[in-house]
Coordinates of C-alpha atoms and ligand atoms in Angstrom, one line a residue:
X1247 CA 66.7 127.2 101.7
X1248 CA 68.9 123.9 101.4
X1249 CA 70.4 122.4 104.5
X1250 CA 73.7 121.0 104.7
X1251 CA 76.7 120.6 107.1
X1252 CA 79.7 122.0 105.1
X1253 CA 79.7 124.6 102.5
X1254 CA 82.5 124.9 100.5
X1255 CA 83.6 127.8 98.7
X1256 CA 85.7 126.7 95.6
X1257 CA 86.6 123.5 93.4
X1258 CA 90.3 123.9 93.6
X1259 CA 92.6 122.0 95.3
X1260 CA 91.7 122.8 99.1
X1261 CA 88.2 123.2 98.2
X1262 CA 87.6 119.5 96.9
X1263 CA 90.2 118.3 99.7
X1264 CA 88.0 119.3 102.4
X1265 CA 84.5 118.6 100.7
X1266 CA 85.7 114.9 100.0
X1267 CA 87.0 114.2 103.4
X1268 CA 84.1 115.9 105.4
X1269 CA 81.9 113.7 102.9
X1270 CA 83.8 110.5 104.0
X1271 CA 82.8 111.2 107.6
X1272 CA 79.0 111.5 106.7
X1273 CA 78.8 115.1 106.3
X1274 CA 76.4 116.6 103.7
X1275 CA 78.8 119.1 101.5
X1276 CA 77.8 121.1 98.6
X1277 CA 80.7 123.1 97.5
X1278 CA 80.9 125.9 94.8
X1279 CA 82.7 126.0 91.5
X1280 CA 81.7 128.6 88.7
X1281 CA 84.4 127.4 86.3
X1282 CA 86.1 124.2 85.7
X1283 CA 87.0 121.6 88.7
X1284 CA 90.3 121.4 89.8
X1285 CA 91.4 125.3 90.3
X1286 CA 94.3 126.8 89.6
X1287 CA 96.4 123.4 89.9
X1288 CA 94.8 121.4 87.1
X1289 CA 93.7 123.9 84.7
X1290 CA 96.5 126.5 84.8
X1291 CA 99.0 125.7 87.2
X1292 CA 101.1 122.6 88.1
X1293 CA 99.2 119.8 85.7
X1294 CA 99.9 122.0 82.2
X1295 CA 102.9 123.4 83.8
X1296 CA 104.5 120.1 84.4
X1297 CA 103.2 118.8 80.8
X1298 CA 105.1 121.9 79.6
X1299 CA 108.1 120.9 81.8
X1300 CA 108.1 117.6 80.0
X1301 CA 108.2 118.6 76.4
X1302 CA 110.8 120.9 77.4
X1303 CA 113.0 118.1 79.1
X1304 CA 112.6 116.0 75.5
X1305 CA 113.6 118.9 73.7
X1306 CA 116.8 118.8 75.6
X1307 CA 117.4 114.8 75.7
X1308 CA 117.0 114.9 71.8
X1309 CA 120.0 117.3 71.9
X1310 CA 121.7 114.8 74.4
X1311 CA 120.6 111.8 72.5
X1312 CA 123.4 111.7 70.1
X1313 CA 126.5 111.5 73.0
X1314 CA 125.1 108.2 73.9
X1315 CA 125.1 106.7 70.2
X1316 CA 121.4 107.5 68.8
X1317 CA 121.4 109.0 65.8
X1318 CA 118.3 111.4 65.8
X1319 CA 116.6 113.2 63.5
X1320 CA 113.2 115.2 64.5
X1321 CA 111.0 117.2 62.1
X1322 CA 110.8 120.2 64.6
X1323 CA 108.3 120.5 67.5
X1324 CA 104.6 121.6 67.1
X1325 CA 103.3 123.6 69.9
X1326 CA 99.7 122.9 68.7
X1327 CA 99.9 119.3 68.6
X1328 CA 101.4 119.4 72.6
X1329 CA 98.4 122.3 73.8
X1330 CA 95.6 119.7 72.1
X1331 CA 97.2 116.6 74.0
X1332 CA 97.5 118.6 77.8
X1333 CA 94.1 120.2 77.2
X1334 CA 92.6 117.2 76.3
X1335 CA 94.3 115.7 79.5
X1336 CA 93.2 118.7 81.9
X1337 CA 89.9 117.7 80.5
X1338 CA 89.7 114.5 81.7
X1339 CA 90.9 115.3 85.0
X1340 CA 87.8 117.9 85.1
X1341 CA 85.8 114.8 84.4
X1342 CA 87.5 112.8 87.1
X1343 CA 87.0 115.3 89.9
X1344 CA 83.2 115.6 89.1
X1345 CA 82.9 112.3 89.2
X1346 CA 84.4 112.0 92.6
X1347 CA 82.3 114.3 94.0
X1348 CA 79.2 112.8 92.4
X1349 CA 80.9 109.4 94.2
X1350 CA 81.3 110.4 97.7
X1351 CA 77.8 112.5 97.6
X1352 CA 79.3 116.0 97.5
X1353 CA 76.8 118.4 95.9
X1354 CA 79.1 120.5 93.4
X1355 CA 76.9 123.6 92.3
X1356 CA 78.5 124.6 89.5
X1357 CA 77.6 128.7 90.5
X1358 CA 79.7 131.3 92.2
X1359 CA 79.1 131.5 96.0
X1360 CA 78.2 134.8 97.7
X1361 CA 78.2 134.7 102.0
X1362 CA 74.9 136.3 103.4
X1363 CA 75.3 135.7 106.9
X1364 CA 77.6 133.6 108.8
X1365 CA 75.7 130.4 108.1
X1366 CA 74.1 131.5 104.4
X1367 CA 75.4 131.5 101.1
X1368 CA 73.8 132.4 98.5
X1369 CA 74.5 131.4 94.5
X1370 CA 73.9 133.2 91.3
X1371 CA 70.4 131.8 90.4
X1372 CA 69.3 132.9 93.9
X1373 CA 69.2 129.8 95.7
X1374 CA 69.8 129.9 99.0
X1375 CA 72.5 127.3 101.3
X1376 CA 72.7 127.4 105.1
X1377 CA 75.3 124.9 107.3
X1378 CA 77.0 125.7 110.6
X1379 CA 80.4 125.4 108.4
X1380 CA 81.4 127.0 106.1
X1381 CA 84.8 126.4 104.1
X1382 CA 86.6 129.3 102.4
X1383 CA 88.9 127.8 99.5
X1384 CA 89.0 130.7 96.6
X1385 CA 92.6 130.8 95.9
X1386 CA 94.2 133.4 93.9
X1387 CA 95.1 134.8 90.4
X1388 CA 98.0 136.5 88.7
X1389 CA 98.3 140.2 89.2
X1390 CA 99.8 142.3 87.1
X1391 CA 101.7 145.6 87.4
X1392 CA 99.3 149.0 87.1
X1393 CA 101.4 150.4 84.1
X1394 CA 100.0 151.6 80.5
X1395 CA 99.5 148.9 78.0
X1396 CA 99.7 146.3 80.5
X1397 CA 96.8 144.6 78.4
X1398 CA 99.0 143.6 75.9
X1399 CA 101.0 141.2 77.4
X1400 CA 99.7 137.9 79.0
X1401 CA 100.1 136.2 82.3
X1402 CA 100.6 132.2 83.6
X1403 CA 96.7 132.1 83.0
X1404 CA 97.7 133.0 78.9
X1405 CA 100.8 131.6 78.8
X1406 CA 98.3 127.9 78.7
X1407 CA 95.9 129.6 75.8
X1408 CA 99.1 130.4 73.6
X1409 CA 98.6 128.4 70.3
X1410 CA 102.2 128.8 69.1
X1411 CA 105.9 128.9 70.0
X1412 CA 106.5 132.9 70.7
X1413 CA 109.7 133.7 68.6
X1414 CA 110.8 136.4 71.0
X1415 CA 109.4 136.3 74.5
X1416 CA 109.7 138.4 77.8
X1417 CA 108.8 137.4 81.1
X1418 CA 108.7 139.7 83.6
X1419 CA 108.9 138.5 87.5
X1420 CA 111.3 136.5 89.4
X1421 CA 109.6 133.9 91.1
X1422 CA 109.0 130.6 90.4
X1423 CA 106.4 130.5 87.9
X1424 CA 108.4 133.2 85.6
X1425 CA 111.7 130.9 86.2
X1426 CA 109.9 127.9 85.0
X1427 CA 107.9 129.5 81.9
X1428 CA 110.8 131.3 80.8
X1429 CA 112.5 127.8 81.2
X1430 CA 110.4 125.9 78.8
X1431 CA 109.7 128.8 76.3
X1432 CA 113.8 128.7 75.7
X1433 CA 114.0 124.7 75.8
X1434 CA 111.3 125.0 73.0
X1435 CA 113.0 127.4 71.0
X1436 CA 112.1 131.0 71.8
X1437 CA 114.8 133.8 72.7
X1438 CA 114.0 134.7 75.7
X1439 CA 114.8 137.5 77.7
X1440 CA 113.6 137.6 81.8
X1441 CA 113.7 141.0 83.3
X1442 CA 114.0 140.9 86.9
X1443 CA 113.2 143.9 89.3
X1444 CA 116.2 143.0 91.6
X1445 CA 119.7 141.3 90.9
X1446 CA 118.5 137.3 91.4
X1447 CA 115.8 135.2 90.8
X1448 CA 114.3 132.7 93.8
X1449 CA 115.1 135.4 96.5
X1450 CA 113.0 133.9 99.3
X1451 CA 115.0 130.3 98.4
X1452 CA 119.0 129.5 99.4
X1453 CA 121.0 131.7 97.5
X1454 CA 123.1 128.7 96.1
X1455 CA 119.7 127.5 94.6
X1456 CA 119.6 131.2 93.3
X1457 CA 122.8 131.6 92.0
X1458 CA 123.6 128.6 90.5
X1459 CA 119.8 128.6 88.7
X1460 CA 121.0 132.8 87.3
X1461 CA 124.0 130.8 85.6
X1462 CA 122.7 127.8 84.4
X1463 CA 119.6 130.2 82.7
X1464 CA 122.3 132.5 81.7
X1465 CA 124.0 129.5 80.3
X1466 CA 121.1 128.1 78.4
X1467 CA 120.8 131.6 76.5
X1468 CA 118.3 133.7 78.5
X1469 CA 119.1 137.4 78.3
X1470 CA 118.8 137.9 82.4
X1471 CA 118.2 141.9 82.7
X1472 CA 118.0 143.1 86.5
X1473 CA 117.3 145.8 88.5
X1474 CA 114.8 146.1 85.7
X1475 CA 111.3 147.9 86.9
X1476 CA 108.3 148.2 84.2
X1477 CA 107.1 151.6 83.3
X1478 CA 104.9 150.6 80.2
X1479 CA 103.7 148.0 77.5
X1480 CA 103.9 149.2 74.2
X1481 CA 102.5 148.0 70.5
X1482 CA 104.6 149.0 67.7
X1483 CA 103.4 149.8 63.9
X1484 CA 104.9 146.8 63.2
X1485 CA 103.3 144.2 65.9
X1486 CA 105.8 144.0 68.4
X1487 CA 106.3 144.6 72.1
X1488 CA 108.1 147.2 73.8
X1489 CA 109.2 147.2 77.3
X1490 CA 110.2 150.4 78.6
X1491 CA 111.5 150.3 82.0
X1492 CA 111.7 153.6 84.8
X1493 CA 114.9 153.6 84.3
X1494 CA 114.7 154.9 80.7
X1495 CA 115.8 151.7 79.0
X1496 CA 113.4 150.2 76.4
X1497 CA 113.9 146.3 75.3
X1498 CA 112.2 145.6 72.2
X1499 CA 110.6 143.5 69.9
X1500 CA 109.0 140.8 71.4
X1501 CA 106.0 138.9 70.6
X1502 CA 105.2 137.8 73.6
X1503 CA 105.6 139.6 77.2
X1504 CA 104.3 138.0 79.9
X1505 CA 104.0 139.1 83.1
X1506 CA 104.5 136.7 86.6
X1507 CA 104.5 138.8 89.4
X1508 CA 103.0 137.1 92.0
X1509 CA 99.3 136.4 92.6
X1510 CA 96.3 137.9 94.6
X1511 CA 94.2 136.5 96.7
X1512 CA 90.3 135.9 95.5
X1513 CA 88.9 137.9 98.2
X1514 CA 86.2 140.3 96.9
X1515 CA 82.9 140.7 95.5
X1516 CA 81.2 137.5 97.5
X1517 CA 80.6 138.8 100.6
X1518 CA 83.5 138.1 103.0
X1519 CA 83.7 141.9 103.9
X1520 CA 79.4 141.3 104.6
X1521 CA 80.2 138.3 107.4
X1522 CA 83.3 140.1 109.2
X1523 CA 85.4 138.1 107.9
X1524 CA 88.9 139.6 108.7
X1525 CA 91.9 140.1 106.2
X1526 CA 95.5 141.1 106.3
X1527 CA 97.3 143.9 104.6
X1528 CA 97.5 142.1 101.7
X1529 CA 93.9 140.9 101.2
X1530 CA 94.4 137.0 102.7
X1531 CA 92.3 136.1 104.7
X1532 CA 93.7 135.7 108.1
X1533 CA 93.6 132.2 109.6
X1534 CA 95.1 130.4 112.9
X1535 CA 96.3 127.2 113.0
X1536 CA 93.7 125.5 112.6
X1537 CA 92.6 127.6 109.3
X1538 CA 90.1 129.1 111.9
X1539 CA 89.2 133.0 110.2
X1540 CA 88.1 135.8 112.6
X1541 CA 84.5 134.4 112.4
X1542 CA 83.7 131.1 114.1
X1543 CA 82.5 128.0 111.8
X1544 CA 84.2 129.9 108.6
X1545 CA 87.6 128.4 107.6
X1546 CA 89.6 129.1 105.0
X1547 CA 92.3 127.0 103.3
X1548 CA 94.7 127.0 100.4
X1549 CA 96.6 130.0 98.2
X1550 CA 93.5 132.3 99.8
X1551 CA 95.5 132.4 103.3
X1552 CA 98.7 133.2 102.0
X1553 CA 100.5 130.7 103.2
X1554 CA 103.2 128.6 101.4
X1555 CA 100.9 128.5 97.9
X1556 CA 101.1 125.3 96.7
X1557 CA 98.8 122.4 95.9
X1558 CA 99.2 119.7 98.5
X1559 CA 99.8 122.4 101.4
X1560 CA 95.8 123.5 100.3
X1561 CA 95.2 119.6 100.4
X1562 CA 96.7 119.1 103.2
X1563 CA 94.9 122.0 105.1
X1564 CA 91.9 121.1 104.0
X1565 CA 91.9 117.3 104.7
X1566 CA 93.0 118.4 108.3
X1567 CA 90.2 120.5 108.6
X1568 CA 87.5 118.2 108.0
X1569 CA 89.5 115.6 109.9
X1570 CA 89.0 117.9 113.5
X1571 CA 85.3 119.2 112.2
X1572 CA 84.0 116.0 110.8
X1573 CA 86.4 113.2 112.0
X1574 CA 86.9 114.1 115.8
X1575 CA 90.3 114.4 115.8
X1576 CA 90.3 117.8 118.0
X1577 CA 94.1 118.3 117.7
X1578 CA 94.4 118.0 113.6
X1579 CA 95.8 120.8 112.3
X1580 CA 98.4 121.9 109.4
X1581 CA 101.9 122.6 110.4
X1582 CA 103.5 124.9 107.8
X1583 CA 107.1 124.6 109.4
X1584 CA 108.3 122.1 106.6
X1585 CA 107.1 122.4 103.4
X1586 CA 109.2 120.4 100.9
X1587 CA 108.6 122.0 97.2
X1588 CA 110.5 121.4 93.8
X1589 CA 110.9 124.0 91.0
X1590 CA 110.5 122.9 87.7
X1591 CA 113.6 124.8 86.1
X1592 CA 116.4 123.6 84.2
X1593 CA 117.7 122.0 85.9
X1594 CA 115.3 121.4 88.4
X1595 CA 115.3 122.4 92.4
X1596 CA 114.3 120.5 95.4
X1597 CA 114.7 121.7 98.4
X1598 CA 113.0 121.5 102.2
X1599 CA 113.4 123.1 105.5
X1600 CA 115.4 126.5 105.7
X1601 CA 117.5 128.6 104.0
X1602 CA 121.0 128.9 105.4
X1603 CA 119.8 132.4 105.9
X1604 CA 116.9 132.0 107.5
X1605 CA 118.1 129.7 109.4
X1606 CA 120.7 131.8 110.9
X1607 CA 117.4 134.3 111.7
X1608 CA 115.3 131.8 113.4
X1609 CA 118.3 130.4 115.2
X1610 CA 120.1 133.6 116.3
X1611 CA 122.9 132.3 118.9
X1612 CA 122.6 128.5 118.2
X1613 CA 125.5 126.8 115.9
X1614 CA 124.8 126.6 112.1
X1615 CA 126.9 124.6 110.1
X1616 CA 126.8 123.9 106.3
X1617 CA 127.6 121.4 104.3
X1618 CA 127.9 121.7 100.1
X1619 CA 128.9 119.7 97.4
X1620 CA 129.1 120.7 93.6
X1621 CA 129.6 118.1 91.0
X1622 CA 129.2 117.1 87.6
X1623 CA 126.1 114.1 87.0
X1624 CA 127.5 111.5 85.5
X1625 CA 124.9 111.4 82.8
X1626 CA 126.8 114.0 81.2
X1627 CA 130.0 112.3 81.5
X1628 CA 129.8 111.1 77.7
X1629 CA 129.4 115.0 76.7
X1630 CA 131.2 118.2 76.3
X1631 CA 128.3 120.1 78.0
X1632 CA 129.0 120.2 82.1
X1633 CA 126.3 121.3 83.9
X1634 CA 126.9 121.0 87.8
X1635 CA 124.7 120.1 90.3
X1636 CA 124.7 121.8 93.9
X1637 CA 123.7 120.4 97.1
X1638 CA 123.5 121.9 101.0
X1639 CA 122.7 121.0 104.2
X1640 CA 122.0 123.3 106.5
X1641 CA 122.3 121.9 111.0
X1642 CA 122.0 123.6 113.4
X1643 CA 123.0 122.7 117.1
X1644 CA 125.5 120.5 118.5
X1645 CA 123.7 117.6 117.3
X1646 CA 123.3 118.7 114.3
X1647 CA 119.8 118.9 112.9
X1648 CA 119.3 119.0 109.6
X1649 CA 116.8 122.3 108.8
X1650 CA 117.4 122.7 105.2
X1651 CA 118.4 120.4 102.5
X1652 CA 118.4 122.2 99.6
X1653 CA 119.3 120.1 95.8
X1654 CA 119.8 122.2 92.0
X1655 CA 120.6 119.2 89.8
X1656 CA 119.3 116.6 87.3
X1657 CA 116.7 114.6 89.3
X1658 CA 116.4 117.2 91.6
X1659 CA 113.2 116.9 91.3
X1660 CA 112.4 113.5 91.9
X1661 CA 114.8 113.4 95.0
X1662 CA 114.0 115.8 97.6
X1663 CA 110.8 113.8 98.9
X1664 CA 112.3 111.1 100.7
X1665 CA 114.6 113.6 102.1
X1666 CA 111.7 115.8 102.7
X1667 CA 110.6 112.9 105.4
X1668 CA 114.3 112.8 106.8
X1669 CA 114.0 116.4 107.8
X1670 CA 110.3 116.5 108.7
X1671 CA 111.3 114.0 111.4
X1672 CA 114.1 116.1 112.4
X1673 CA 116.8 113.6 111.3
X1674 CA 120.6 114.6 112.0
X1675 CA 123.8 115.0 110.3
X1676 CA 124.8 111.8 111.2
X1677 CA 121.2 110.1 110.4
X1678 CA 122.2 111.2 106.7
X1679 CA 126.3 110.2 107.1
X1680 CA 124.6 106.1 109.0
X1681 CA 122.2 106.0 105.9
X1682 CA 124.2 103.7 103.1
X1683 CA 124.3 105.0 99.9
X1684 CA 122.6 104.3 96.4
X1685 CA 125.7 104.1 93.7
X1686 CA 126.0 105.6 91.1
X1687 CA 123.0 108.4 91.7
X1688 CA 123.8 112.0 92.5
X1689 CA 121.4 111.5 95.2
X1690 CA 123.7 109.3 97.4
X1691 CA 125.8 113.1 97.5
X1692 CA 123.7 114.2 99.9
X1693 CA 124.8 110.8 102.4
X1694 CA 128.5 111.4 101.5
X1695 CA 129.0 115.1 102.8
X1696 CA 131.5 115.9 104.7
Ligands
FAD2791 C1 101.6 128.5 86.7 C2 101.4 127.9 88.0 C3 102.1 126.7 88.3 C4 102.0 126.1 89.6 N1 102.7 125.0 89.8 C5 102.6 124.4 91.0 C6 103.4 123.2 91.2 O1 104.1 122.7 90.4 N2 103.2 122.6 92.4 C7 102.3 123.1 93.4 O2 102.2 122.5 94.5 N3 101.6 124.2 93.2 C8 101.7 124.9 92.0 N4 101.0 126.0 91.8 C9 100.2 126.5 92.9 C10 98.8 125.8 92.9 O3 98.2 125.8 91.7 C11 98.0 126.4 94.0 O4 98.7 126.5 95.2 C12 96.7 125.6 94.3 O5 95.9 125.5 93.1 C13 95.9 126.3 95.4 O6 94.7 125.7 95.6 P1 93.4 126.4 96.2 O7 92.3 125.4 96.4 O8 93.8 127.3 97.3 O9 92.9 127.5 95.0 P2 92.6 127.3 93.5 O10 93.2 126.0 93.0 O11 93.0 128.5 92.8 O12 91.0 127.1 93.5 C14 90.2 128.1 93.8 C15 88.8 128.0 93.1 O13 87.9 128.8 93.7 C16 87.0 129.3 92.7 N5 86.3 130.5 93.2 C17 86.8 131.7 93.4 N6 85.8 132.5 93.8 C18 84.7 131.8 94.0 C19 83.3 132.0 94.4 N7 83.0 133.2 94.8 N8 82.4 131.0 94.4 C20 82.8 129.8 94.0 N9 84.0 129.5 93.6 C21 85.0 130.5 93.6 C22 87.9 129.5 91.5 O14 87.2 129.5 90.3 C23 88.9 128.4 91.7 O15 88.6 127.2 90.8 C24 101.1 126.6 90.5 C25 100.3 127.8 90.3 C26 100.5 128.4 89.0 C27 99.7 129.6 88.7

């Protein structure tokens, strides 16, 4: 039996976050990784992702290029030569985040954790941990629709092992992650068609982010199908894919079909159900404010919870955590109200706070008002091509509180943070209209509205 004060289940982003802080406040933290460090995030989720996104942005200044006077030839793109550069970058960020934890004295066991008791875990060789804390940071993994031949297409996880440019490629799933890999398979040169379930992608974000990201896909020459449900995967004599929907419509010849979704939580086979641990409907494990689960001195943090699934909200959680375990701060705590996140389409989207309609909801009675703008960047003033950009504020009250600011537009991506600090301390209409702006940008837009 080992002895420590924090056990931490998982080497992903909320997992090292919280075994790195407690760590800095003296604690003694082994935490648990079975596969490589850095989770989801750096081995198949934002890090190769953004890579991805990258390429796929050169791909289209190349074609750009040219308006501004460069005459410029390529000889073509090679998939393999990108994969062997962002693997061998993943790899040295694997490298990083063990030697971190070797730095700040955090025991990694490089084993799969399975809860014995409340205070006990227990890892594949046998060994046995106990603490009084125990950290629950598992995250997720794609899931994939129960239909027949479902094995023949890939997911997120496969689009990062894919050796080659797919010639034809379908991606099924309307969230983020299918509007940004179906993104950067087209900027790279595949057809690609994206079959939605519904009639828009982005649902849960402002529907001008929606509706103007539908077109600009549409316009960069995805085939967008809707109201498009899977019924089966199927192989054809000749190697390609065929997806049949319920419908009774069949789409074929693909080489590629790859399924996103949404993700499950990481919630079985290690011994949650053993400790009481409670879950929801869905599988996540159920946490209050202070990522507190249904059995005291087990937490969990990150994409295992279900809450807003991104990387620095399982961060953030877990530095909190450790701050009011480890760091006396009795108080700290996460508050999910206003998470700023970006989606790397084409073009990008940042956006913070609420929807228009969801603000409407959370604000039933109070006074909403909205303001838009829609231009054309000037960086594509020297060019035929106009894409436009879109922009919203969303108030509400007399005095106008920005909840929502919400940005679809080159730079979009690079923008939204600093407004993302505007709204998290509930800055005003006229905080934005007193702030001078930054000529020419397209973020000074979002200073000007009227
Ligand atoms: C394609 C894709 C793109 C993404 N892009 C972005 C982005 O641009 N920005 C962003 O903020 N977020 C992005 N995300 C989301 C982000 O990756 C996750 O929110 C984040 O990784 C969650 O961290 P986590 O610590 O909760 O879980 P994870 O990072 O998933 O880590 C969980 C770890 O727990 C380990 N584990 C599981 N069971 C056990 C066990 N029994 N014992 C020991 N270890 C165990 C797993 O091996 C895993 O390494 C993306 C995700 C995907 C899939």
């Amino acid at each position: 039996m080992r002895d420590f004060d924090l056990l931490v289940i998982g080497g992903g982003s909320g997992g090292l976050a919280a075994a790195q802080r407690a760590a800095g406040y003296g604690a003694r933290v082994a935490l648990f990784e079975p596969k490589r460090l850095g989770g989801t995030c750096v081995n198949v989720g934002c890090v190769p992702k953004k890579v991805m996104w990258n390429a796929a942005e050169l791909a289209a200044a190349l074609e750009h290029a040219p308006y501004y006077g460069f005459d410029v030839r390529t000889g073509g793109h090679d998939w393999a030569k990108l994969k062997q550069g962002r693997d061998a970058y993943v790899q040295r960020l694997n490298g990083i985040y063990e030697r971190n934890l070797d730095k700040r004295g955090v025991v990694a066991v490089r084993a799969e954790a399975r809860l014995r008791s409340t205070t006990e875990l227990v890892d594949t060789t046998g060994e046995v941990y106990r603490a009084k804390h125990i950290v629950i940071a598992t995250g997720g993994r794609p899931k994939l629709p129960a239909v027949p031949g479902v094995e023949l297409g890939i997911t997120s996880d496969g689009f990062f092992d894919l050796t080659g440019l797919p010639r034809r490629s379908a991606v099924v799933g309307s969230g983020y992650i299918a509007v940004e890999l179906a993104g950067v398979l087209r900027a790279l040169g595949s057809e690609v068609s994206l079959f939605l379930r519904h009639d828009a992608v982005l649902r849960r974000f402002d529907s001008l982010l929606s509706d103007k990201l539908m077109a600009a896909m549409r316009g960069s020459g995805i085939e967008v199908v809707t109201g498009m449900t899977t019924r089966a995967l199927t192989r054809e004599a000749g190697g390609d894919l065929v997806l049949a929907a319920v419908d009774g419509r069949s789409f074929a010849k693909f080489d590629t079909v790859l399924f996103a979704v949404g993700r499950a939580p990481n919630t079985a086979g290690f011994g949650l159900d053993h400790a009481g641990v409670a879950l929801d409907a869905d599988g996540f494990v159920t946490v209050d404010r202070y990522q507190n689960t249904s059995v005291p001195g087990i937490y969990a943090v990150g994409d295992v919870t279900g809450q807003a699934e991104l990387t620095p909200v399982a961060i953030a959680a877990g530095r909190r955590l450790a701050d009011r375990v480890f760091g006396g701060q009795a108080e700290r705590h996460l508050s999910y109200d206003v998470i700023p996140t970006v989606v790397f389409s084409h073009p990008p989207i940042g956006t913070v706070g609420l929807s228009e309609q969801a603000a409407r909801e959370r604000y039933p009675g109070e006074a909403i008002r909205v303001y838009t703008s829609e231009f054309v960047s000037m960086f594509y003033a020297l060019m035929d091509l106009k894409p436009q950009t879109a922009m919203k504020l969303v108030t509400v009250g007399a005095d106008e509180r920005v909840v929502g600011c919400h940005v679809i537009g080159l730079g979009a991506d690079e923008m939204i943070q600093g407004f993302a600090v505007a709204v998290t301390m509930g800055a005003r209409k006229r905080d934005f209209d007193d702030t001078v702006a930054i000529h020419p940008t397209s973020a000074e837009e979002l200073v000007t509205m009227r």
